[in-house]
mmCIF file of N, CA and C in Angstrom:
data_model
loop_
_atom_site.group_PDB
_atom_site.id
_atom_site.type_symbol
_atom_site.label_atom_id
_atom_site.label_comp_id
_atom_site.label_asym_id
_atom_site.label_seq_id
_atom_site.Cartn_x
_atom_site.Cartn_y
_atom_site.Cartn_z
ATOM 1 N N MET H 15 163.370 79.579 30.868
ATOM 2 C CA MET H 15 162.939 78.524 29.953
ATOM 3 C C MET H 15 163.638 78.862 28.622
ATOM 4 N N PRO H 16 164.630 77.972 28.308
ATOM 5 C CA PRO H 16 165.292 77.979 27.422
ATOM 6 C C PRO H 16 164.603 77.612 25.847
ATOM 7 N N SER H 17 164.859 78.171 25.190
ATOM 8 C CA SER H 17 164.250 77.710 23.813
ATOM 9 C C SER H 17 164.747 77.084 22.709
ATOM 10 N N ILE H 18 164.306 75.940 22.288
ATOM 11 C CA ILE H 18 164.949 75.140 21.346
ATOM 12 C C ILE H 18 164.400 74.935 20.171
ATOM 13 N N ARG H 19 165.273 75.638 18.878
ATOM 14 C CA ARG H 19 164.605 75.146 17.762
ATOM 15 C C ARG H 19 165.231 74.806 16.450
ATOM 16 N N THR H 20 164.980 74.074 15.926
ATOM 17 C CA THR H 20 165.794 73.030 14.316
ATOM 18 C C THR H 20 164.826 72.964 13.620
ATOM 19 N N SER H 21 165.236 73.034 12.195
ATOM 20 C CA SER H 21 164.627 72.897 11.184
ATOM 21 C C SER H 21 164.878 72.453 9.818
ATOM 22 N N ILE H 22 164.659 71.674 8.898
ATOM 23 C CA ILE H 22 164.828 70.459 7.756
ATOM 24 C C ILE H 22 163.959 71.228 6.374
ATOM 25 N N ARG H 23 164.710 71.132 5.607
ATOM 26 C CA ARG H 23 163.901 71.315 4.146
ATOM 27 C C ARG H 23 164.048 69.799 3.725
ATOM 28 N N ILE H 24 162.784 69.722 3.535
ATOM 29 C CA ILE H 24 162.166 68.540 3.091
ATOM 30 C C ILE H 24 161.879 68.614 1.330
ATOM 31 N N PRO H 25 162.222 67.918 0.571
ATOM 32 C CA PRO H 25 162.013 67.731 -0.775
ATOM 33 C C PRO H 25 160.747 67.238 -0.969
ATOM 34 N N ALA H 26 160.146 67.959 -0.651
ATOM 35 C CA ALA H 26 157.934 67.462 -0.733
ATOM 36 C C ALA H 26 157.494 68.763 -0.242
ATOM 37 N N PRO H 27 156.255 68.631 -1.103
ATOM 38 C CA PRO H 27 155.028 69.996 -0.554
ATOM 39 C C PRO H 27 154.615 69.918 0.564
ATOM 40 N N PRO H 28 154.505 71.061 1.438
ATOM 41 C CA PRO H 28 153.586 70.380 2.694
ATOM 42 C C PRO H 28 152.125 69.604 2.818
ATOM 43 N N ALA H 29 151.890 69.340 1.790
ATOM 44 C CA ALA H 29 150.694 68.419 2.005
ATOM 45 C C ALA H 29 151.149 67.159 2.425
ATOM 46 N N ARG H 30 152.175 66.899 1.676
ATOM 47 C CA ARG H 30 152.723 65.281 1.688
ATOM 48 C C ARG H 30 153.525 65.333 3.003
ATOM 49 N N VAL H 31 154.197 66.464 3.567
ATOM 50 C CA VAL H 31 154.819 66.408 4.975
ATOM 51 C C VAL H 31 153.899 66.271 5.905
ATOM 52 N N TRP H 32 152.833 67.276 6.035
ATOM 53 C CA TRP H 32 151.797 66.992 6.750
ATOM 54 C C TRP H 32 150.909 65.922 6.818
ATOM 55 N N GLN H 33 150.763 65.316 5.804
ATOM 56 C CA GLN H 33 150.098 63.870 6.097
ATOM 57 C C GLN H 33 150.822 62.970 6.392
ATOM 58 N N GLU H 34 152.074 62.839 7.033
ATOM 59 C CA GLU H 34 153.172 62.057 7.523
ATOM 60 C C GLU H 34 152.933 62.995 8.634
ATOM 61 N N LEU H 35 153.397 64.183 9.183
ATOM 62 C CA LEU H 35 153.805 64.796 10.464
ATOM 63 C C LEU H 35 151.748 64.549 11.177
ATOM 64 N N ALA H 36 151.134 64.646 10.629
ATOM 65 C CA ALA H 36 149.866 64.133 11.369
ATOM 66 C C ALA H 36 149.372 63.025 12.129
ATOM 67 N N ASP H 37 150.299 61.859 11.764
ATOM 68 C CA ASP H 37 150.170 60.852 12.371
ATOM 69 C C ASP H 37 150.657 60.710 13.671
ATOM 70 N N ILE H 38 150.029 61.466 14.594
ATOM 71 C CA ILE H 38 150.894 61.490 16.137
ATOM 72 C C ILE H 38 151.271 59.607 16.227
ATOM 73 N N SER H 39 150.617 58.851 16.272
ATOM 74 C CA SER H 39 151.019 57.420 16.756
ATOM 75 C C SER H 39 152.260 57.320 16.296
ATOM 76 N N THR H 40 152.663 57.676 14.762
ATOM 77 C CA THR H 40 153.546 57.198 14.214
ATOM 78 C C THR H 40 154.912 57.997 14.561
ATOM 79 N N HIS H 41 154.906 58.580 15.662
ATOM 80 C CA HIS H 41 155.950 59.571 15.821
ATOM 81 C C HIS H 41 157.352 58.727 16.761
ATOM 82 N N VAL H 42 156.822 57.880 17.360
ATOM 83 C CA VAL H 42 157.526 56.915 17.834
ATOM 84 C C VAL H 42 158.589 56.410 17.191
ATOM 85 N N GLU H 43 158.707 55.830 15.713
ATOM 86 C CA GLU H 43 158.830 55.295 14.522
ATOM 87 C C GLU H 43 160.230 56.271 14.045
ATOM 88 N N TRP H 44 160.398 57.677 14.203
ATOM 89 C CA TRP H 44 161.352 58.585 13.699
ATOM 90 C C TRP H 44 162.011 59.313 14.874
ATOM 91 N N MET H 45 161.347 59.473 16.433
ATOM 92 C CA MET H 45 161.739 60.155 17.415
ATOM 93 C C MET H 45 162.560 59.411 18.268
ATOM 94 N N ALA H 46 163.771 59.261 18.133
ATOM 95 C CA ALA H 46 164.787 58.812 19.077
ATOM 96 C C ALA H 46 164.426 58.597 20.808
ATOM 97 N N ASP H 47 164.067 59.758 20.710
ATOM 98 C CA ASP H 47 163.725 59.711 22.478
ATOM 99 C C ASP H 47 162.321 59.387 22.922
ATOM 100 N N ALA H 48 161.535 59.087 21.625
ATOM 101 C CA ALA H 48 159.988 58.762 22.150
ATOM 102 C C ALA H 48 159.950 57.206 21.776
ATOM 103 N N VAL H 49 159.592 56.347 23.371
ATOM 104 C CA VAL H 49 159.488 55.296 23.274
ATOM 105 C C VAL H 49 158.199 54.626 23.002
ATOM 106 N N ALA H 50 157.463 55.388 23.414
ATOM 107 C CA ALA H 50 155.811 54.689 23.064
ATOM 108 C C ALA H 50 154.387 56.036 23.346
ATOM 109 N N ILE H 51 153.625 55.703 22.628
ATOM 110 C CA ILE H 51 152.591 56.931 23.140
ATOM 111 C C ILE H 51 151.555 56.006 22.810
ATOM 112 N N ARG H 52 150.476 56.471 23.908
ATOM 113 C CA ARG H 52 149.160 56.490 24.384
ATOM 114 C C ARG H 52 148.702 57.392 24.489
ATOM 115 N N PHE H 53 147.499 57.160 23.629
ATOM 116 C CA PHE H 53 146.527 58.427 23.524
ATOM 117 C C PHE H 53 145.696 58.410 24.681
ATOM 118 N N THR H 54 145.116 59.290 25.040
ATOM 119 C CA THR H 54 144.140 59.602 26.341
ATOM 120 C C THR H 54 142.887 60.164 26.159
ATOM 121 N N THR H 55 142.614 60.625 24.845
ATOM 122 C CA THR H 55 141.195 61.127 24.250
ATOM 123 C C THR H 55 141.154 59.920 23.302
ATOM 124 N N ASP H 56 139.776 60.017 22.755
ATOM 125 C CA ASP H 56 139.455 59.422 21.725
ATOM 126 C C ASP H 56 140.027 59.563 20.330
ATOM 127 N N GLN H 57 139.794 61.083 20.463
ATOM 128 C CA GLN H 57 140.342 61.675 19.067
ATOM 129 C C GLN H 57 141.835 61.417 19.232
ATOM 130 N N GLN H 58 142.447 61.229 18.059
ATOM 131 C CA GLN H 58 144.159 61.393 17.832
ATOM 132 C C GLN H 58 144.585 62.035 17.102
ATOM 133 N N GLU H 59 143.629 63.150 16.699
ATOM 134 C CA GLU H 59 144.270 64.605 16.016
ATOM 135 C C GLU H 59 143.401 65.732 16.156
ATOM 136 N N GLY H 60 144.600 66.748 16.047
ATOM 137 C CA GLY H 60 143.535 68.027 16.102
ATOM 138 C C GLY H 60 143.411 68.782 17.497
ATOM 139 N N VAL H 61 142.891 69.371 17.709
ATOM 140 C CA VAL H 61 143.220 70.653 19.016
ATOM 141 C C VAL H 61 142.145 69.731 19.893
ATOM 142 N N GLY H 62 143.068 69.214 21.032
ATOM 143 C CA GLY H 62 142.553 68.842 22.179
ATOM 144 C C GLY H 62 142.579 67.318 22.543
ATOM 145 N N THR H 63 143.402 66.954 21.361
ATOM 146 C CA THR H 63 144.288 65.618 21.662
ATOM 147 C C THR H 63 144.817 65.977 22.825
ATOM 148 N N THR H 64 144.743 64.458 23.505
ATOM 149 C CA THR H 64 146.033 63.922 24.640
ATOM 150 C C THR H 64 146.433 63.162 24.404
ATOM 151 N N PHE H 65 147.902 62.628 25.094
ATOM 152 C CA PHE H 65 148.658 61.688 24.739
ATOM 153 C C PHE H 65 149.503 61.676 25.954
ATOM 154 N N GLU H 66 150.102 60.484 26.291
ATOM 155 C CA GLU H 66 151.307 60.775 27.177
ATOM 156 C C GLU H 66 152.489 60.143 26.437
ATOM 157 N N CYS H 67 153.596 60.372 26.241
ATOM 158 C CA CYS H 67 154.569 60.022 25.689
ATOM 159 C C CYS H 67 155.959 59.114 26.237
ATOM 160 N N ASP H 68 156.229 58.045 26.269
ATOM 161 C CA ASP H 68 157.086 57.623 26.904
ATOM 162 C C ASP H 68 158.428 58.118 26.527
ATOM 163 N N THR H 69 159.706 58.919 27.377
ATOM 164 C CA THR H 69 160.522 59.492 26.608
ATOM 165 C C THR H 69 161.905 58.950 27.615
ATOM 166 N N LYS H 70 163.058 58.924 26.542
ATOM 167 C CA LYS H 70 164.154 58.142 27.348
ATOM 168 C C LYS H 70 165.225 59.162 26.443
ATOM 169 N N VAL H 71 165.967 59.742 26.935
ATOM 170 C CA VAL H 71 167.137 60.300 26.864
ATOM 171 C C VAL H 71 168.469 59.982 27.762
ATOM 172 N N GLY H 72 169.242 59.176 27.244
ATOM 173 C CA GLY H 72 169.673 58.596 27.788
ATOM 174 C C GLY H 72 169.617 57.779 29.120
ATOM 175 N N PRO H 73 170.307 57.843 30.259
ATOM 176 C CA PRO H 73 169.150 57.327 31.407
ATOM 177 C C PRO H 73 168.195 57.552 32.140
ATOM 178 N N LEU H 74 167.947 59.123 31.283
ATOM 179 C CA LEU H 74 166.532 59.760 32.200
ATOM 180 C C LEU H 74 165.194 59.147 31.166
ATOM 181 N N ARG H 75 164.538 58.435 31.999
ATOM 182 C CA ARG H 75 163.115 58.311 31.515
ATOM 183 C C ARG H 75 162.328 58.892 32.257
ATOM 184 N N LEU H 76 161.366 59.130 31.425
ATOM 185 C CA LEU H 76 159.639 59.964 32.146
ATOM 186 C C LEU H 76 158.697 60.197 30.917
ATOM 187 N N VAL H 77 157.282 60.485 31.692
ATOM 188 C CA VAL H 77 156.236 60.210 30.945
ATOM 189 C C VAL H 77 156.101 61.840 30.335
ATOM 190 N N ASP H 78 156.153 62.099 29.183
ATOM 191 C CA ASP H 78 155.729 63.428 29.010
ATOM 192 C C ASP H 78 154.317 63.368 28.381
ATOM 193 N N VAL H 79 153.560 64.200 29.320
ATOM 194 C CA VAL H 79 152.079 64.160 28.884
ATOM 195 C C VAL H 79 151.814 65.344 28.092
ATOM 196 N N MET H 80 150.938 65.563 26.962
ATOM 197 C CA MET H 80 150.821 66.410 26.151
ATOM 198 C C MET H 80 149.979 66.659 25.682
ATOM 199 N N GLU H 81 149.125 68.246 25.218
ATOM 200 C CA GLU H 81 147.559 68.138 24.685
ATOM 201 C C GLU H 81 148.040 68.883 23.567
ATOM 202 N N VAL H 82 147.386 68.864 22.422
ATOM 203 C CA VAL H 82 147.683 69.394 21.008
ATOM 204 C C VAL H 82 146.814 70.855 21.379
ATOM 205 N N THR H 83 147.454 71.705 21.246
ATOM 206 C CA THR H 83 147.093 72.983 21.450
ATOM 207 C C THR H 83 146.664 73.963 20.321
ATOM 208 N N SER H 84 147.397 73.629 18.724
ATOM 209 C CA SER H 84 146.803 74.086 17.968
ATOM 210 C C SER H 84 147.059 73.231 16.587
ATOM 211 N N TRP H 85 146.438 73.275 15.596
ATOM 212 C CA TRP H 85 146.265 72.047 14.551
ATOM 213 C C TRP H 85 145.971 73.049 13.000
ATOM 214 N N GLU H 86 146.293 73.453 12.209
ATOM 215 C CA GLU H 86 146.127 73.823 11.144
ATOM 216 C C GLU H 86 146.779 73.086 10.170
ATOM 217 N N ASP H 87 146.075 72.305 9.207
ATOM 218 C CA ASP H 87 146.571 71.379 8.491
ATOM 219 C C ASP H 87 147.450 72.046 7.475
ATOM 220 N N GLU H 88 148.731 71.392 7.288
ATOM 221 C CA GLU H 88 150.066 71.870 6.020
ATOM 222 C C GLU H 88 150.246 73.368 6.773
ATOM 223 N N ARG H 89 150.335 73.226 8.209
ATOM 224 C CA ARG H 89 150.949 74.525 8.372
ATOM 225 C C ARG H 89 151.712 74.420 9.883
ATOM 226 N N ARG H 90 150.762 73.888 11.081
ATOM 227 C CA ARG H 90 151.446 73.887 12.023
ATOM 228 C C ARG H 90 150.628 72.751 12.805
ATOM 229 N N MET H 91 151.600 72.233 13.948
ATOM 230 C CA MET H 91 150.474 71.548 14.964
ATOM 231 C C MET H 91 151.541 72.141 16.805
ATOM 232 N N GLY H 92 150.923 72.414 17.130
ATOM 233 C CA GLY H 92 151.550 72.743 18.654
ATOM 234 C C GLY H 92 151.160 72.135 19.791
ATOM 235 N N VAL H 93 151.825 71.757 20.974
ATOM 236 C CA VAL H 93 151.386 71.197 22.142
ATOM 237 C C VAL H 93 151.778 72.250 23.127
ATOM 238 N N ARG H 94 151.083 71.597 24.117
ATOM 239 C CA ARG H 94 151.550 71.986 25.789
ATOM 240 C C ARG H 94 151.924 70.751 26.589
ATOM 241 N N HIS H 95 153.252 70.804 27.256
ATOM 242 C CA HIS H 95 153.631 70.152 28.038
ATOM 243 C C HIS H 95 153.353 70.069 29.233
ATOM 244 N N VAL H 96 152.298 68.926 29.871
ATOM 245 C CA VAL H 96 151.792 69.437 31.248
ATOM 246 C C VAL H 96 152.424 68.469 32.471
ATOM 247 N N GLY H 97 153.097 67.253 31.576
ATOM 248 C CA GLY H 97 154.007 66.451 32.906
ATOM 249 C C GLY H 97 154.881 67.062 33.904
ATOM 250 N N LEU H 98 155.748 66.148 34.099
ATOM 251 C CA LEU H 98 156.687 66.598 34.866
ATOM 252 C C LEU H 98 157.692 67.507 34.386
ATOM 253 N N VAL H 99 157.772 67.665 33.083
ATOM 254 C CA VAL H 99 158.456 68.613 31.856
ATOM 255 C C VAL H 99 157.196 69.525 31.513
ATOM 256 N N THR H 100 157.210 71.018 31.934
ATOM 257 C CA THR H 100 156.232 71.762 31.203
ATOM 258 C C THR H 100 156.708 72.734 29.853
ATOM 259 N N GLY H 101 155.740 72.970 29.348
ATOM 260 C CA GLY H 101 156.276 73.809 28.473
ATOM 261 C C GLY H 101 155.360 73.692 26.940
ATOM 262 N N THR H 102 155.697 74.487 25.936
ATOM 263 C CA THR H 102 155.195 74.601 24.557
ATOM 264 C C THR H 102 156.156 73.965 23.633
ATOM 265 N N GLY H 103 155.734 73.060 22.761
ATOM 266 C CA GLY H 103 156.275 72.942 21.682
ATOM 267 C C GLY H 103 155.376 73.019 20.060
ATOM 268 N N GLU H 104 156.177 73.268 18.855
ATOM 269 C CA GLU H 104 155.604 73.289 17.832
ATOM 270 C C GLU H 104 156.033 73.053 16.059
ATOM 271 N N PHE H 105 155.378 72.473 15.858
ATOM 272 C CA PHE H 105 155.915 72.225 14.369
ATOM 273 C C PHE H 105 155.195 72.989 13.163
ATOM 274 N N THR H 106 156.304 73.468 12.461
ATOM 275 C CA THR H 106 155.168 74.310 11.820
ATOM 276 C C THR H 106 156.084 74.479 10.204
ATOM 277 N N LEU H 107 155.041 74.217 9.198
ATOM 278 C CA LEU H 107 155.664 74.058 7.679
ATOM 279 C C LEU H 107 155.220 75.333 6.935
ATOM 280 N N THR H 108 156.660 75.341 6.289
ATOM 281 C CA THR H 108 156.564 76.434 5.470
ATOM 282 C C THR H 108 157.104 75.985 3.934
ATOM 283 N N PRO H 109 156.514 76.500 3.016
ATOM 284 C CA PRO H 109 156.720 75.948 1.570
ATOM 285 C C PRO H 109 157.435 76.717 1.168
ATOM 286 N N ALA H 110 158.839 76.099 0.323
ATOM 287 C CA ALA H 110 160.063 76.459 -0.027
ATOM 288 C C ALA H 110 159.655 76.348 -1.550
ATOM 289 N N GLY H 111 160.744 76.781 -2.357
ATOM 290 C CA GLY H 111 161.067 76.844 -3.233
ATOM 291 C C GLY H 111 160.294 77.272 -4.566
ATOM 292 N N ALA H 112 160.430 77.613 -5.592
ATOM 293 C CA ALA H 112 159.997 78.179 -6.631
ATOM 294 C C ALA H 112 158.752 77.921 -6.726
ATOM 295 N N ASP H 113 158.273 76.482 -6.897
ATOM 296 C CA ASP H 113 157.004 76.063 -7.188
ATOM 297 C C ASP H 113 156.115 75.705 -5.570
ATOM 298 N N GLY H 114 156.655 75.988 -4.700
ATOM 299 C CA GLY H 114 156.690 75.359 -3.456
ATOM 300 C C GLY H 114 156.773 73.652 -3.468
ATOM 301 N N GLY H 115 157.064 73.587 -3.778
ATOM 302 C CA GLY H 115 157.544 72.068 -4.004
ATOM 303 C C GLY H 115 158.303 71.414 -2.862
ATOM 304 N N LEU H 116 158.912 71.950 -1.940
ATOM 305 C CA LEU H 116 159.808 71.661 -1.130
ATOM 306 C C LEU H 116 159.280 72.516 0.476
ATOM 307 N N THR H 117 159.564 71.812 1.554
ATOM 308 C CA THR H 117 158.912 72.314 2.929
ATOM 309 C C THR H 117 159.870 72.602 3.627
ATOM 310 N N ASP H 118 159.919 74.049 4.422
ATOM 311 C CA ASP H 118 161.075 73.887 5.518
ATOM 312 C C ASP H 118 160.107 73.682 6.795
ATOM 313 N N LEU H 119 160.602 72.341 7.575
ATOM 314 C CA LEU H 119 159.794 71.950 8.530
ATOM 315 C C LEU H 119 160.627 72.403 10.102
ATOM 316 N N THR H 120 159.880 73.315 10.801
ATOM 317 C CA THR H 120 160.729 73.815 12.042
ATOM 318 C C THR H 120 160.206 73.122 13.314
ATOM 319 N N TRP H 121 161.121 72.455 14.202
ATOM 320 C CA TRP H 121 160.430 72.201 15.449
ATOM 321 C C TRP H 121 161.291 73.410 16.532
ATOM 322 N N THR H 122 159.852 73.769 17.388
ATOM 323 C CA THR H 122 160.335 74.619 18.716
ATOM 324 C C THR H 122 159.824 73.861 19.724
ATOM 325 N N GLU H 123 160.742 73.900 20.707
ATOM 326 C CA GLU H 123 160.506 73.873 22.081
ATOM 327 C C GLU H 123 161.080 74.693 23.223
ATOM 328 N N SER H 124 159.780 75.204 23.996
ATOM 329 C CA SER H 124 160.310 75.818 25.337
ATOM 330 C C SER H 124 159.950 75.088 26.447
ATOM 331 N N LEU H 125 160.755 74.327 27.291
ATOM 332 C CA LEU H 125 160.811 73.672 28.475
ATOM 333 C C LEU H 125 161.093 74.323 29.424
ATOM 334 N N VAL H 126 160.330 73.873 30.659
ATOM 335 C CA VAL H 126 160.806 74.025 31.932
ATOM 336 C C VAL H 126 160.663 72.636 32.742
ATOM 337 N N PHE H 127 162.041 72.542 33.008
ATOM 338 C CA PHE H 127 162.667 71.687 33.944
ATOM 339 C C PHE H 127 162.551 71.438 35.546
ATOM 340 N N PRO H 128 161.434 70.571 35.995
ATOM 341 C CA PRO H 128 161.397 70.800 37.699
ATOM 342 C C PRO H 128 162.884 70.661 38.578
ATOM 343 N N TRP H 129 162.612 71.065 39.880
ATOM 344 C CA TRP H 129 164.168 71.266 40.539
ATOM 345 C C TRP H 129 164.711 69.867 40.610
ATOM 346 N N TYR H 130 163.979 68.597 40.336
ATOM 347 C CA TYR H 130 164.750 67.826 40.975
ATOM 348 C C TYR H 130 165.282 66.819 39.679
ATOM 349 N N LEU H 131 164.880 67.513 38.314
ATOM 350 C CA LEU H 131 165.457 67.368 36.879
ATOM 351 C C LEU H 131 166.697 68.455 36.869
ATOM 352 N N GLY H 132 167.113 69.238 38.061
ATOM 353 C CA GLY H 132 168.069 70.545 37.502
ATOM 354 C C GLY H 132 167.771 71.978 37.374
ATOM 355 N N GLY H 133 165.966 71.997 37.384
ATOM 356 C CA GLY H 133 165.689 73.069 36.921
ATOM 357 C C GLY H 133 166.035 73.945 35.951
ATOM 358 N N PRO H 134 166.441 75.312 36.068
ATOM 359 C CA PRO H 134 167.219 76.038 35.152
ATOM 360 C C PRO H 134 168.369 75.502 35.011
ATOM 361 N N LEU H 135 169.094 75.292 35.140
ATOM 362 C CA LEU H 135 170.729 74.611 35.053
ATOM 363 C C LEU H 135 170.732 73.350 34.274
ATOM 364 N N GLY H 136 169.605 72.310 34.853
ATOM 365 C CA GLY H 136 169.311 71.358 33.989
ATOM 366 C C GLY H 136 168.682 71.484 33.106
ATOM 367 N N ALA H 137 167.771 72.540 32.478
ATOM 368 C CA ALA H 137 167.697 73.090 31.526
ATOM 369 C C ALA H 137 168.737 73.540 30.211
ATOM 370 N N ARG H 138 169.914 74.134 30.890
ATOM 371 C CA ARG H 138 170.663 74.557 30.271
ATOM 372 C C ARG H 138 171.526 73.507 29.845
ATOM 373 N N VAL H 139 171.789 72.294 30.219
ATOM 374 C CA VAL H 139 172.961 71.336 30.305
ATOM 375 C C VAL H 139 172.189 70.619 29.229
ATOM 376 N N ALA H 140 170.825 70.332 29.508
ATOM 377 C CA ALA H 140 170.186 69.490 28.380
ATOM 378 C C ALA H 140 170.034 70.410 27.243
ATOM 379 N N THR H 141 169.667 71.650 26.860
ATOM 380 C CA THR H 141 169.689 72.176 25.374
ATOM 381 C C THR H 141 170.407 71.214 24.603
ATOM 382 N N PRO H 142 171.989 71.294 24.382
ATOM 383 C CA PRO H 142 172.298 70.938 23.632
ATOM 384 C C PRO H 142 172.166 69.409 23.078
ATOM 385 N N VAL H 143 171.857 68.838 24.120
ATOM 386 C CA VAL H 143 171.791 67.590 23.995
ATOM 387 C C VAL H 143 170.605 67.320 23.242
ATOM 388 N N LEU H 144 169.138 67.656 23.617
ATOM 389 C CA LEU H 144 168.339 67.754 22.758
ATOM 390 C C LEU H 144 167.891 68.402 21.302
ATOM 391 N N ARG H 145 168.945 69.405 21.482
ATOM 392 C CA ARG H 145 168.792 69.806 20.008
ATOM 393 C C ARG H 145 169.684 68.736 19.052
ATOM 394 N N ARG H 146 170.457 68.281 19.589
ATOM 395 C CA ARG H 146 171.336 67.435 18.819
ATOM 396 C C ARG H 146 170.347 66.267 18.549
ATOM 397 N N ILE H 147 169.471 65.579 19.507
ATOM 398 C CA ILE H 147 168.440 64.586 18.751
ATOM 399 C C ILE H 147 167.525 65.025 18.267
ATOM 400 N N TRP H 148 167.126 66.232 18.363
ATOM 401 C CA TRP H 148 165.919 66.530 17.506
ATOM 402 C C TRP H 148 165.999 67.073 16.382
ATOM 403 N N GLU H 149 167.533 67.002 15.948
ATOM 404 C CA GLU H 149 168.046 67.496 14.625
ATOM 405 C C GLU H 149 168.306 65.874 14.133
ATOM 406 N N GLY H 150 168.392 64.971 14.876
ATOM 407 C CA GLY H 150 168.401 63.402 13.952
ATOM 408 C C GLY H 150 166.988 63.146 13.784
ATOM 409 N N ASN H 151 166.133 63.377 14.484
ATOM 410 C CA ASN H 151 165.044 63.271 14.462
ATOM 411 C C ASN H 151 164.470 63.502 13.429
ATOM 412 N N LEU H 152 164.418 64.672 13.090
ATOM 413 C CA LEU H 152 164.163 65.620 11.594
ATOM 414 C C LEU H 152 164.639 65.037 10.455
ATOM 415 N N ARG H 153 166.090 64.813 10.685
ATOM 416 C CA ARG H 153 166.383 63.835 9.552
ATOM 417 C C ARG H 153 165.746 62.291 9.360
ATOM 418 N N ARG H 154 165.778 61.555 10.070
ATOM 419 C CA ARG H 154 164.802 60.245 10.282
ATOM 420 C C ARG H 154 163.403 60.464 9.428
ATOM 421 N N PHE H 155 162.896 62.175 9.933
ATOM 422 C CA PHE H 155 161.441 62.186 9.447
ATOM 423 C C PHE H 155 161.329 62.243 8.476
ATOM 424 N N ALA H 156 162.507 63.334 7.742
ATOM 425 C CA ALA H 156 162.494 63.508 6.299
ATOM 426 C C ALA H 156 163.071 62.336 5.505
ATOM 427 N N ARG H 157 163.439 61.510 6.367
ATOM 428 C CA ARG H 157 163.805 60.373 5.071
ATOM 429 C C ARG H 157 162.244 59.456 5.015
ATOM 430 N N ARG H 158 161.379 59.385 5.527
ATOM 431 C CA ARG H 158 160.042 58.803 5.554
ATOM 432 C C ARG H 158 159.464 59.202 4.652
ATOM 433 N N ILE H 159 159.397 60.441 3.660
ATOM 434 C CA ILE H 159 158.858 61.415 2.661
ATOM 435 C C ILE H 159 159.239 60.633 1.406
#
């Protein structure tokens, strides 16, 4: 299961970054690979929230089914992928700068691809593509702050 990790320093404190990140419904506005999000629970934040995300990478389209597994305000949000592609993902926020007025936002994903998407070989091929997409996603996210 390859792990993809990317991060960006944002010129805002963790509280401000979290305010934007915690609104899962807006992730499609800055994630180039996320087309639509549908919540499958009444709650839209916190541990136990589940949702489906229509995902598109090049010609590949799938529904990414996720459950929020960790939620620490201003610190981290984790998900478990339980659809066609399985695995885990996490955003972590780390205060930075002398006064804590900056935030290092790190995005880590560990994904398992099914055999019909190439299995481990497909995951290895997808890793640099996904890393590039997610780096762009974090840049778009940072511009929203």
